[in-house]
Coordinates of N, CA, C and O and ligand atoms in Angstrom, one line a residue:
M225 N -42.3 -46.6 -49.2 CA -42.4 -47.7 -49.0 C -43.6 -47.9 -47.5 O -43.2 -47.7 -46.2
T226 N -44.8 -47.5 -47.6 CA -45.7 -47.1 -46.2 C -46.2 -47.9 -46.0 O -46.7 -48.1 -45.1
D227 N -47.0 -49.0 -46.8 CA -47.8 -50.1 -46.4 C -47.2 -51.2 -46.3 O -46.6 -51.9 -47.0
I228 N -47.0 -51.1 -45.0 CA -46.1 -52.8 -44.3 C -47.3 -53.2 -44.0 O -48.5 -53.1 -43.6
D229 N -47.0 -54.5 -44.2 CA -47.9 -55.8 -43.9 C -47.5 -56.4 -42.7 O -47.2 -57.7 -43.0
W230 N -48.0 -55.9 -41.4 CA -47.5 -56.8 -39.9 C -48.0 -57.9 -40.0 O -47.5 -58.4 -39.2
D231 N -49.4 -58.6 -40.4 CA -49.8 -59.3 -40.0 C -48.7 -60.4 -41.5 O -48.6 -61.6 -40.3
E232 N -48.4 -60.3 -42.5 CA -47.7 -61.4 -43.3 C -45.6 -61.5 -42.2 O -46.1 -62.8 -42.0
L233 N -45.2 -59.8 -41.9 CA -44.4 -59.8 -40.7 C -44.5 -61.2 -40.0 O -43.5 -61.4 -39.0
R234 N -45.7 -61.0 -39.4 CA -45.8 -61.5 -37.9 C -46.0 -62.8 -38.2 O -45.3 -64.2 -37.4
Q235 N -46.2 -63.0 -38.9 CA -46.9 -65.0 -39.7 C -45.2 -65.7 -39.9 O -45.2 -66.4 -39.6
V236 N -44.3 -64.4 -40.7 CA -43.4 -65.4 -41.5 C -42.1 -65.0 -39.7 O -41.6 -66.1 -40.1
A237 N -42.4 -64.3 -39.1 CA -41.4 -64.5 -37.6 C -42.2 -65.5 -37.1 O -41.2 -66.5 -36.4
T238 N -43.7 -66.0 -37.0 CA -43.9 -66.8 -36.2 C -43.3 -68.6 -36.9 O -42.9 -69.6 -35.7
D239 N -43.6 -68.3 -38.7 CA -42.6 -69.0 -38.8 C -41.5 -69.7 -38.7 O -41.1 -71.2 -37.8
A240 N -40.5 -68.5 -38.3 CA -38.8 -68.7 -37.7 C -38.8 -69.3 -36.9 O -38.3 -70.2 -36.5
M241 N -40.0 -68.8 -35.4 CA -40.0 -68.7 -34.0 C -39.9 -70.2 -34.0 O -39.4 -71.2 -33.7
R242 N -40.4 -71.6 -34.8 CA -40.7 -72.4 -34.9 C -39.4 -73.4 -35.2 O -39.4 -75.1 -34.8
R243 N -38.9 -73.0 -35.9 CA -37.0 -73.8 -36.2 C -36.3 -73.2 -34.9 O -35.5 -73.5 -35.3
A244 N -37.0 -72.2 -34.3 CA -36.0 -71.6 -33.3 C -34.8 -73.5 -32.0 O -35.8 -74.0 -31.9
Y245 N -33.7 -73.2 -32.4 CA -33.2 -73.7 -30.3 C -33.1 -73.7 -30.0 O -32.5 -73.3 -29.5
A246 N -33.7 -73.9 -28.6 CA -34.0 -73.3 -27.6 C -34.0 -74.1 -26.2 O -34.3 -74.2 -25.7
P247 N -32.6 -75.2 -26.2 CA -33.0 -76.6 -25.0 C -33.1 -76.0 -23.8 O -33.2 -76.4 -23.1
Y248 N -31.9 -75.0 -23.9 CA -31.9 -73.8 -22.2 C -33.0 -73.2 -21.2 O -33.0 -73.5 -20.9
S249 N -33.2 -72.2 -22.3 CA -34.4 -71.3 -21.8 C -35.7 -71.8 -22.4 O -36.3 -71.4 -21.6
Q250 N -35.6 -72.3 -23.1 CA -37.2 -73.0 -23.8 C -38.1 -72.2 -24.2 O -39.5 -71.7 -24.3
Y251 N -36.9 -71.0 -24.5 CA -37.8 -69.7 -25.2 C -37.5 -69.3 -26.6 O -36.6 -68.6 -26.8
K252 N -38.5 -69.5 -27.4 CA -38.5 -69.9 -28.5 C -38.7 -68.4 -29.2 O -39.5 -67.9 -28.7
V253 N -38.0 -67.5 -30.0 CA -37.9 -66.5 -30.3 C -37.6 -66.8 -32.2 O -37.0 -67.4 -33.4
G254 N -38.8 -66.1 -33.2 CA -38.5 -65.8 -34.3 C -38.7 -64.2 -34.8 O -39.6 -63.8 -34.0
A255 N -38.3 -63.8 -35.5 CA -37.4 -62.3 -35.9 C -37.8 -62.6 -37.4 O -37.9 -63.7 -38.3
A256 N -38.6 -61.3 -38.3 CA -38.4 -61.2 -39.5 C -39.4 -59.6 -39.4 O -39.0 -58.7 -39.2
A257 N -38.1 -59.4 -40.9 CA -38.3 -58.1 -41.3 C -38.5 -57.7 -43.0 O -37.6 -58.3 -43.8
L258 N -38.7 -57.1 -43.9 CA -38.8 -56.1 -44.9 C -38.0 -55.6 -45.3 O -38.0 -54.7 -44.7
V259 N -37.1 -56.0 -46.1 CA -36.1 -55.3 -46.9 C -36.2 -54.1 -47.9 O -37.7 -54.0 -48.3
D260 N -35.4 -53.1 -47.9 CA -36.2 -52.5 -48.7 C -35.6 -52.5 -50.3 O -36.5 -51.7 -50.9
D261 N -36.0 -53.6 -50.5 CA -35.7 -53.8 -52.2 C -37.2 -55.2 -52.3 O -37.6 -55.7 -53.1
G262 N -38.0 -55.4 -51.0 CA -39.6 -56.0 -51.2 C -39.1 -56.9 -50.9 O -40.2 -58.2 -50.1
R263 N -37.8 -57.8 -50.3 CA -37.9 -59.0 -50.1 C -38.3 -59.2 -48.7 O -38.1 -58.5 -47.9
I264 N -38.3 -60.4 -48.0 CA -38.4 -60.6 -46.3 C -37.5 -61.9 -45.9 O -37.4 -62.2 -46.7
V265 N -36.6 -61.2 -44.7 CA -35.5 -61.8 -43.8 C -35.9 -62.2 -43.1 O -37.1 -61.4 -42.0
A266 N -35.7 -63.3 -42.3 CA -36.3 -63.7 -41.0 C -34.5 -64.5 -39.9 O -33.8 -65.4 -40.9
G267 N -34.9 -64.9 -38.7 CA -34.3 -65.8 -38.8 C -35.0 -65.8 -37.0 O -36.0 -65.7 -36.6
C268 N -34.1 -67.6 -36.2 CA -35.0 -68.3 -35.1 C -33.1 -67.5 -34.0 O -32.4 -67.6 -35.0
N269 N -33.9 -68.0 -32.9 CA -32.7 -68.0 -32.0 C -31.8 -69.3 -32.0 O -33.0 -70.7 -32.2
I270 N -31.1 -69.3 -31.8 CA -29.7 -70.6 -31.7 C -29.1 -70.7 -30.6 O -28.1 -70.0 -30.5
E271 N -29.7 -71.2 -29.3 CA -28.7 -71.4 -28.7 C -27.4 -72.1 -28.2 O -27.1 -73.3 -29.3
N272 N -27.1 -72.2 -27.1 CA -25.3 -72.8 -26.5 C -25.0 -73.3 -25.7 O -25.4 -72.4 -24.5
A273 N -24.7 -74.1 -25.3 CA -24.6 -75.1 -24.3 C -23.8 -73.9 -23.2 O -23.9 -73.6 -22.1
S274 N -22.8 -74.0 -23.9 CA -21.7 -71.6 -23.1 C -23.5 -70.5 -23.0 O -22.8 -70.5 -24.8
Y275 N -23.8 -70.6 -22.4 CA -24.8 -70.1 -22.6 C -24.9 -68.6 -23.5 O -25.3 -67.8 -24.6
G276 N -23.4 -67.9 -23.0 CA -23.5 -66.9 -24.3 C -23.0 -66.3 -25.2 O -23.1 -65.6 -25.2
V277 N -22.8 -67.8 -25.7 CA -22.8 -67.9 -27.0 C -24.3 -67.9 -27.7 O -23.9 -67.7 -29.0
T278 N -25.4 -68.0 -27.0 CA -26.4 -67.8 -27.5 C -26.7 -66.7 -29.3 O -26.3 -66.0 -28.5
L279 N -27.3 -67.3 -30.0 CA -27.5 -65.9 -30.6 C -28.9 -66.2 -30.7 O -29.4 -66.5 -31.4
C280 N -29.3 -64.5 -30.7 CA -30.6 -64.4 -30.7 C -31.6 -64.1 -32.1 O -30.4 -64.1 -33.8
A281 N -32.7 -64.0 -32.5 CA -33.1 -64.4 -34.0 C -32.6 -63.0 -34.4 O -32.4 -64.1 -36.0
E282 N -32.1 -62.5 -33.6 CA -31.6 -60.5 -34.7 C -30.9 -61.3 -35.7 O -30.2 -60.8 -36.8
C283 N -30.1 -62.2 -34.6 CA -28.7 -62.1 -35.8 C -28.8 -63.2 -36.7 O -28.0 -62.8 -38.3
A284 N -29.5 -64.1 -36.6 CA -29.6 -64.8 -37.7 C -30.3 -64.2 -38.8 O -30.4 -64.7 -39.8
L285 N -31.2 -63.3 -38.7 CA -31.7 -63.0 -39.4 C -30.7 -61.2 -39.9 O -30.9 -61.8 -41.4
V286 N -30.4 -61.2 -39.4 CA -29.0 -60.5 -40.2 C -28.3 -61.3 -41.4 O -27.9 -60.9 -42.2
G287 N -27.9 -62.3 -40.5 CA -27.0 -63.1 -41.6 C -28.0 -63.4 -42.5 O -27.9 -63.3 -43.9
D288 N -29.4 -63.7 -42.8 CA -30.3 -63.8 -43.7 C -30.1 -62.4 -44.8 O -30.1 -62.8 -46.1
L289 N -30.6 -61.4 -44.3 CA -30.0 -60.3 -45.0 C -28.8 -60.3 -46.0 O -28.9 -59.6 -47.3
F290 N -27.5 -60.8 -45.6 CA -26.2 -60.9 -46.1 C -26.2 -62.1 -47.3 O -26.0 -61.3 -48.4
M291 N -26.9 -62.9 -46.7 CA -26.8 -63.8 -47.8 C -28.1 -64.3 -49.0 O -27.4 -64.6 -50.1
S292 N -29.2 -63.1 -48.4 CA -30.1 -63.2 -49.4 C -29.8 -62.0 -50.4 O -30.4 -61.6 -51.2
G293 N -28.3 -61.5 -49.9 CA -28.4 -60.1 -51.5 C -28.2 -58.3 -50.6 O -28.2 -57.4 -51.1
G294 N -28.1 -58.5 -49.1 CA -28.1 -57.3 -48.2 C -29.2 -56.6 -48.4 O -30.7 -56.7 -48.2
G295 N -29.1 -55.2 -48.3 CA -29.7 -54.5 -48.0 C -29.9 -53.6 -47.0 O -29.6 -54.0 -45.9
R296 N -31.1 -52.8 -46.7 CA -31.6 -52.2 -45.8 C -32.6 -52.2 -44.7 O -33.8 -52.7 -45.7
L297 N -33.1 -52.5 -44.2 CA -34.0 -53.1 -43.2 C -34.6 -52.2 -42.6 O -34.8 -51.0 -42.4
V298 N -36.4 -52.3 -43.6 CA -37.6 -51.1 -43.4 C -38.4 -51.5 -42.1 O -39.3 -50.6 -41.8
A299 N -39.1 -52.8 -42.1 CA -39.9 -52.8 -41.0 C -39.4 -54.1 -40.5 O -38.7 -55.3 -41.4
F300 N -39.4 -54.4 -39.3 CA -39.5 -55.6 -38.5 C -40.2 -55.7 -36.9 O -40.6 -55.1 -36.5
S301 N -40.6 -57.5 -36.6 CA -41.2 -57.5 -36.1 C -40.1 -59.2 -35.8 O -40.0 -59.7 -36.0
C302 N -40.9 -59.5 -34.1 CA -40.7 -60.3 -33.2 C -41.1 -61.2 -32.6 O -41.8 -60.4 -32.0
V303 N -41.6 -62.1 -32.3 CA -41.8 -62.7 -31.8 C -41.8 -63.6 -30.7 O -41.0 -64.8 -31.1
N304 N -42.4 -64.3 -29.3 CA -42.3 -65.4 -28.6 C -43.4 -66.7 -29.7 O -43.7 -66.9 -29.8
G305 N -42.5 -67.7 -28.6 CA -42.9 -69.0 -29.0 C -44.6 -69.1 -28.3 O -45.4 -70.2 -29.2
D306 N -45.4 -68.1 -27.9 CA -46.8 -68.2 -28.2 C -47.0 -66.8 -29.0 O -48.4 -66.6 -28.8
G307 N -46.4 -66.6 -30.1 CA -47.0 -65.9 -31.1 C -46.5 -64.1 -30.4 O -47.4 -63.3 -31.3
E308 N -46.3 -63.9 -30.0 CA -46.8 -62.4 -29.0 C -45.8 -61.5 -29.4 O -44.7 -62.1 -29.7
T309 N -45.7 -60.3 -29.6 CA -44.7 -59.9 -30.0 C -43.7 -59.0 -29.0 O -44.4 -58.9 -27.8
I310 N -42.6 -59.4 -28.9 CA -41.6 -58.8 -28.0 C -40.5 -57.9 -28.4 O -40.3 -57.6 -30.1
M311 N -40.2 -57.5 -28.2 CA -39.3 -56.2 -27.8 C -37.5 -56.9 -28.1 O -37.5 -58.0 -27.7
P312 N -36.8 -55.9 -29.3 CA -35.5 -57.2 -29.1 C -35.0 -55.9 -28.3 O -35.0 -55.7 -27.8
C313 N -33.8 -57.5 -27.8 CA -32.9 -56.9 -25.9 C -32.2 -56.1 -26.6 O -32.1 -55.8 -28.0
G314 N -32.0 -55.0 -25.5 CA -30.9 -54.0 -26.2 C -29.3 -54.5 -27.3 O -29.2 -53.3 -28.5
R315 N -29.0 -55.7 -27.1 CA -27.7 -55.9 -28.2 C -28.4 -56.0 -29.8 O -28.1 -54.9 -30.0
C316 N -29.6 -56.7 -29.6 CA -30.1 -56.3 -31.0 C -31.2 -55.1 -31.7 O -30.7 -55.1 -32.9
R317 N -31.0 -54.3 -30.6 CA -31.4 -52.9 -31.9 C -30.2 -52.1 -31.6 O -30.3 -51.6 -33.2
Q318 N -29.2 -52.4 -31.1 CA -27.9 -51.9 -32.2 C -27.6 -52.6 -33.4 O -27.2 -52.0 -34.2
L319 N -27.8 -53.6 -33.1 CA -27.5 -54.9 -34.2 C -28.8 -54.4 -35.9 O -28.0 -53.7 -36.6
L320 N -29.7 -54.1 -35.4 CA -30.6 -53.4 -36.3 C -30.1 -52.0 -36.8 O -30.7 -52.1 -38.1
F321 N -30.0 -51.4 -35.7 CA -29.5 -50.2 -36.1 C -28.5 -49.8 -37.5 O -28.5 -49.0 -38.3
E322 N -27.6 -50.7 -37.2 CA -26.8 -51.3 -38.1 C -26.7 -51.0 -39.8 O -26.5 -50.4 -40.3
H323 N -28.0 -51.7 -39.9 CA -28.5 -52.1 -41.0 C -29.7 -51.6 -41.5 O -31.0 -52.0 -42.6
A324 N -30.3 -50.6 -40.8 CA -31.5 -50.0 -40.5 C -31.6 -49.4 -42.0 O -30.8 -48.7 -41.9
S325 N -32.8 -49.1 -42.3 CA -33.4 -48.3 -43.6 C -34.0 -46.1 -42.8 O -34.0 -46.8 -41.5
P326 N -33.2 -45.2 -42.9 CA -34.0 -44.0 -42.3 C -35.6 -44.1 -41.8 O -36.5 -44.4 -42.7
G327 N -35.5 -44.2 -40.8 CA -37.2 -44.0 -39.9 C -37.1 -45.9 -40.0 O -38.7 -46.4 -40.1
M328 N -36.2 -46.5 -40.0 CA -37.1 -48.1 -39.8 C -37.9 -48.6 -38.5 O -37.8 -47.4 -38.2
L329 N -38.9 -48.9 -39.5 CA -40.6 -49.5 -38.4 C -40.2 -50.8 -37.5 O -39.9 -51.5 -38.3
L330 N -40.7 -50.1 -36.9 CA -40.2 -51.8 -35.7 C -42.4 -51.8 -35.1 O -42.4 -51.3 -34.7
E331 N -42.5 -53.6 -35.2 CA -43.7 -53.5 -34.3 C -43.7 -53.6 -33.2 O -42.4 -54.3 -32.5
T332 N -43.8 -53.2 -32.3 CA -43.6 -53.5 -30.4 C -44.6 -53.8 -29.2 O -45.7 -53.5 -29.9
V333 N -43.9 -53.5 -28.0 CA -45.5 -54.1 -27.2 C -45.8 -52.5 -26.9 O -46.7 -52.7 -26.3
S334 N -45.9 -51.8 -27.3 CA -46.3 -50.7 -27.2 C -46.6 -49.8 -28.8 O -46.8 -48.7 -28.6
G335 N -46.6 -50.9 -29.2 CA -47.0 -50.2 -31.0 C -46.5 -50.0 -32.0 O -45.0 -50.7 -31.6
V336 N -46.2 -49.9 -33.1 CA -45.3 -49.3 -34.4 C -44.5 -48.5 -34.1 O -44.8 -47.0 -33.6
R337 N -43.3 -48.1 -33.6 CA -41.9 -47.4 -33.2 C -41.3 -47.2 -34.4 O -41.0 -48.4 -35.0
T338 N -40.2 -46.1 -33.9 CA -39.2 -46.2 -35.3 C -37.8 -47.2 -34.8 O -38.1 -46.6 -33.0
I339 N -36.7 -46.9 -35.3 CA -35.9 -47.5 -35.3 C -34.9 -46.5 -34.0 O -34.5 -46.1 -32.5
D340 N -35.4 -45.2 -33.8 CA -34.5 -44.1 -33.5 C -35.2 -43.9 -31.5 O -34.6 -43.9 -31.2
E341 N -36.7 -44.4 -31.8 CA -37.4 -44.4 -30.6 C -37.0 -45.9 -29.7 O -37.0 -45.2 -28.7
V342 N -36.4 -46.6 -30.5 CA -36.2 -47.5 -30.1 C -34.8 -47.6 -29.0 O -34.2 -48.2 -28.4
L343 N -34.1 -46.7 -30.0 CA -32.6 -46.8 -30.1 C -32.4 -44.9 -30.4 O -31.4 -44.7 -31.2
P344 N -32.8 -44.3 -29.0 CA -32.1 -42.4 -29.2 C -31.0 -42.7 -29.0 O -29.9 -43.6 -28.1
D345 N -30.5 -41.9 -29.7 CA -29.3 -41.3 -29.9 C -28.0 -42.4 -29.8 O -26.9 -42.3 -29.0
A346 N -28.6 -43.2 -31.2 CA -27.4 -44.5 -31.3 C -26.0 -44.1 -31.8 O -25.4 -43.1 -32.1
F347 N -24.6 -44.9 -31.0 CA -23.8 -45.1 -31.1 C -24.1 -46.2 -33.0 O -24.4 -46.8 -32.5
G348 N -23.3 -45.3 -33.8 CA -23.3 -45.9 -34.8 C -22.1 -45.8 -35.8 O -20.9 -45.2 -35.2
P349 N -22.0 -46.4 -37.3 CA -20.6 -45.8 -37.8 C -20.7 -44.6 -38.1 O -19.7 -44.4 -38.5
Y350 N -21.8 -43.8 -38.3 CA -21.0 -42.2 -38.4 C -20.0 -41.8 -36.9 O -19.4 -40.7 -37.4
D351 N -20.5 -42.2 -35.5 CA -18.9 -42.2 -35.0 C -17.8 -42.2 -35.1 O -17.1 -41.6 -35.2
L352 N -18.0 -44.2 -35.7 CA -16.0 -43.9 -36.3 C -16.0 -43.4 -37.0 O -14.9 -42.6 -37.2
R353 N -16.8 -42.5 -38.6 CA -16.0 -42.1 -39.4 C -16.4 -40.5 -39.1 O -15.1 -40.2 -39.4
H354 N -17.0 -40.0 -37.9 CA -16.7 -38.3 -37.9 C -15.2 -38.5 -36.9 O -13.9 -37.5 -37.4
S355 N -15.1 -39.6 -35.8 CA -14.1 -39.7 -35.3 C -12.5 -40.3 -36.2 O -11.4 -38.9 -36.3
A356 N -12.6 -40.7 -37.5 CA -11.8 -41.2 -38.0 C -11.3 -40.0 -38.8 O -10.5 -39.0 -38.8
A357 N -11.9 -38.7 -39.2 CA -11.8 -37.6 -40.0 C -11.4 -36.6 -39.3 O -11.0 -36.2 -39.9
R358 N -11.5 -36.6 -37.7 CA -10.8 -35.3 -36.7 C -9.4 -36.1 -37.1 O -9.0 -35.2 -36.4
E359 N -9.3 -37.0 -36.9 CA -8.0 -37.6 -36.6 C -7.3 -37.7 -38.5 O -5.8 -37.1 -37.8
A360 N -7.3 -37.6 -39.4 CA -7.0 -37.1 -40.3 C -6.3 -35.4 -40.6 O -5.4 -35.5 -41.1
A361 N -7.1 -35.3 -39.6 CA -7.2 -33.3 -39.8 C -5.7 -33.2 -38.8 O -5.8 -31.4 -38.7
R362 N -5.5 -34.0 -37.7 CA -4.4 -33.6 -37.1 C -3.2 -33.2 -37.1 O -3.2 -34.1 -38.0
Ligands
THU292 N1 -34.1 -63.8 -27.1 C1 -33.4 -63.5 -29.3 O1 -33.9 -64.2 -29.8 N2 -33.9 -62.0 -28.9 C2 -34.3 -60.7 -28.4 O2 -34.0 -60.2 -28.4 C3 -34.0 -61.6 -27.1 C4 -33.7 -62.5 -26.4 C5 -33.7 -64.8 -27.6 C6 -32.2 -65.3 -26.7 C7 -32.5 -66.4 -25.6 O3 -32.4 -67.5 -26.3 C8 -34.0 -66.7 -25.5 O4 -34.4 -65.4 -26.0 C9 -34.1 -66.5 -23.9 O5 -33.5 -64.9 -23.4

């Protein structure tokens, strides 16, 4: 799947952004991603009076991914309240990495990049399996 319709993804992210609940920061975020079966999933940020409990748009997107059938993320776009492309925060890069297809693409402030470029040498499921296997061999 090489032909990514970035305009469409950005549009879905912008529509999601309009549903954001951001009464504390006033910073609305919408995210959208193409799934490996062709579905598009999306999410918005949902803040909380206990600020640290805030859910980033990517959290809602991953919820949408699972609730609509699962799969792997192929391409991702994220926008702010002005419809500008923004970077996923560090925590959300980790969140996306867990559900990424190999070579997942992200629209970023410096062009289209792979998940490995925005989260190099990521810690992931492999590390846990690797150390469990070592433990079992002892
Ligand atoms: N935010 C996201 O939704 N995703 C990100 O990757 C960056 C930050 C939200 C969280 C909070 O509601 C607002 O942006 C300001 O930090």
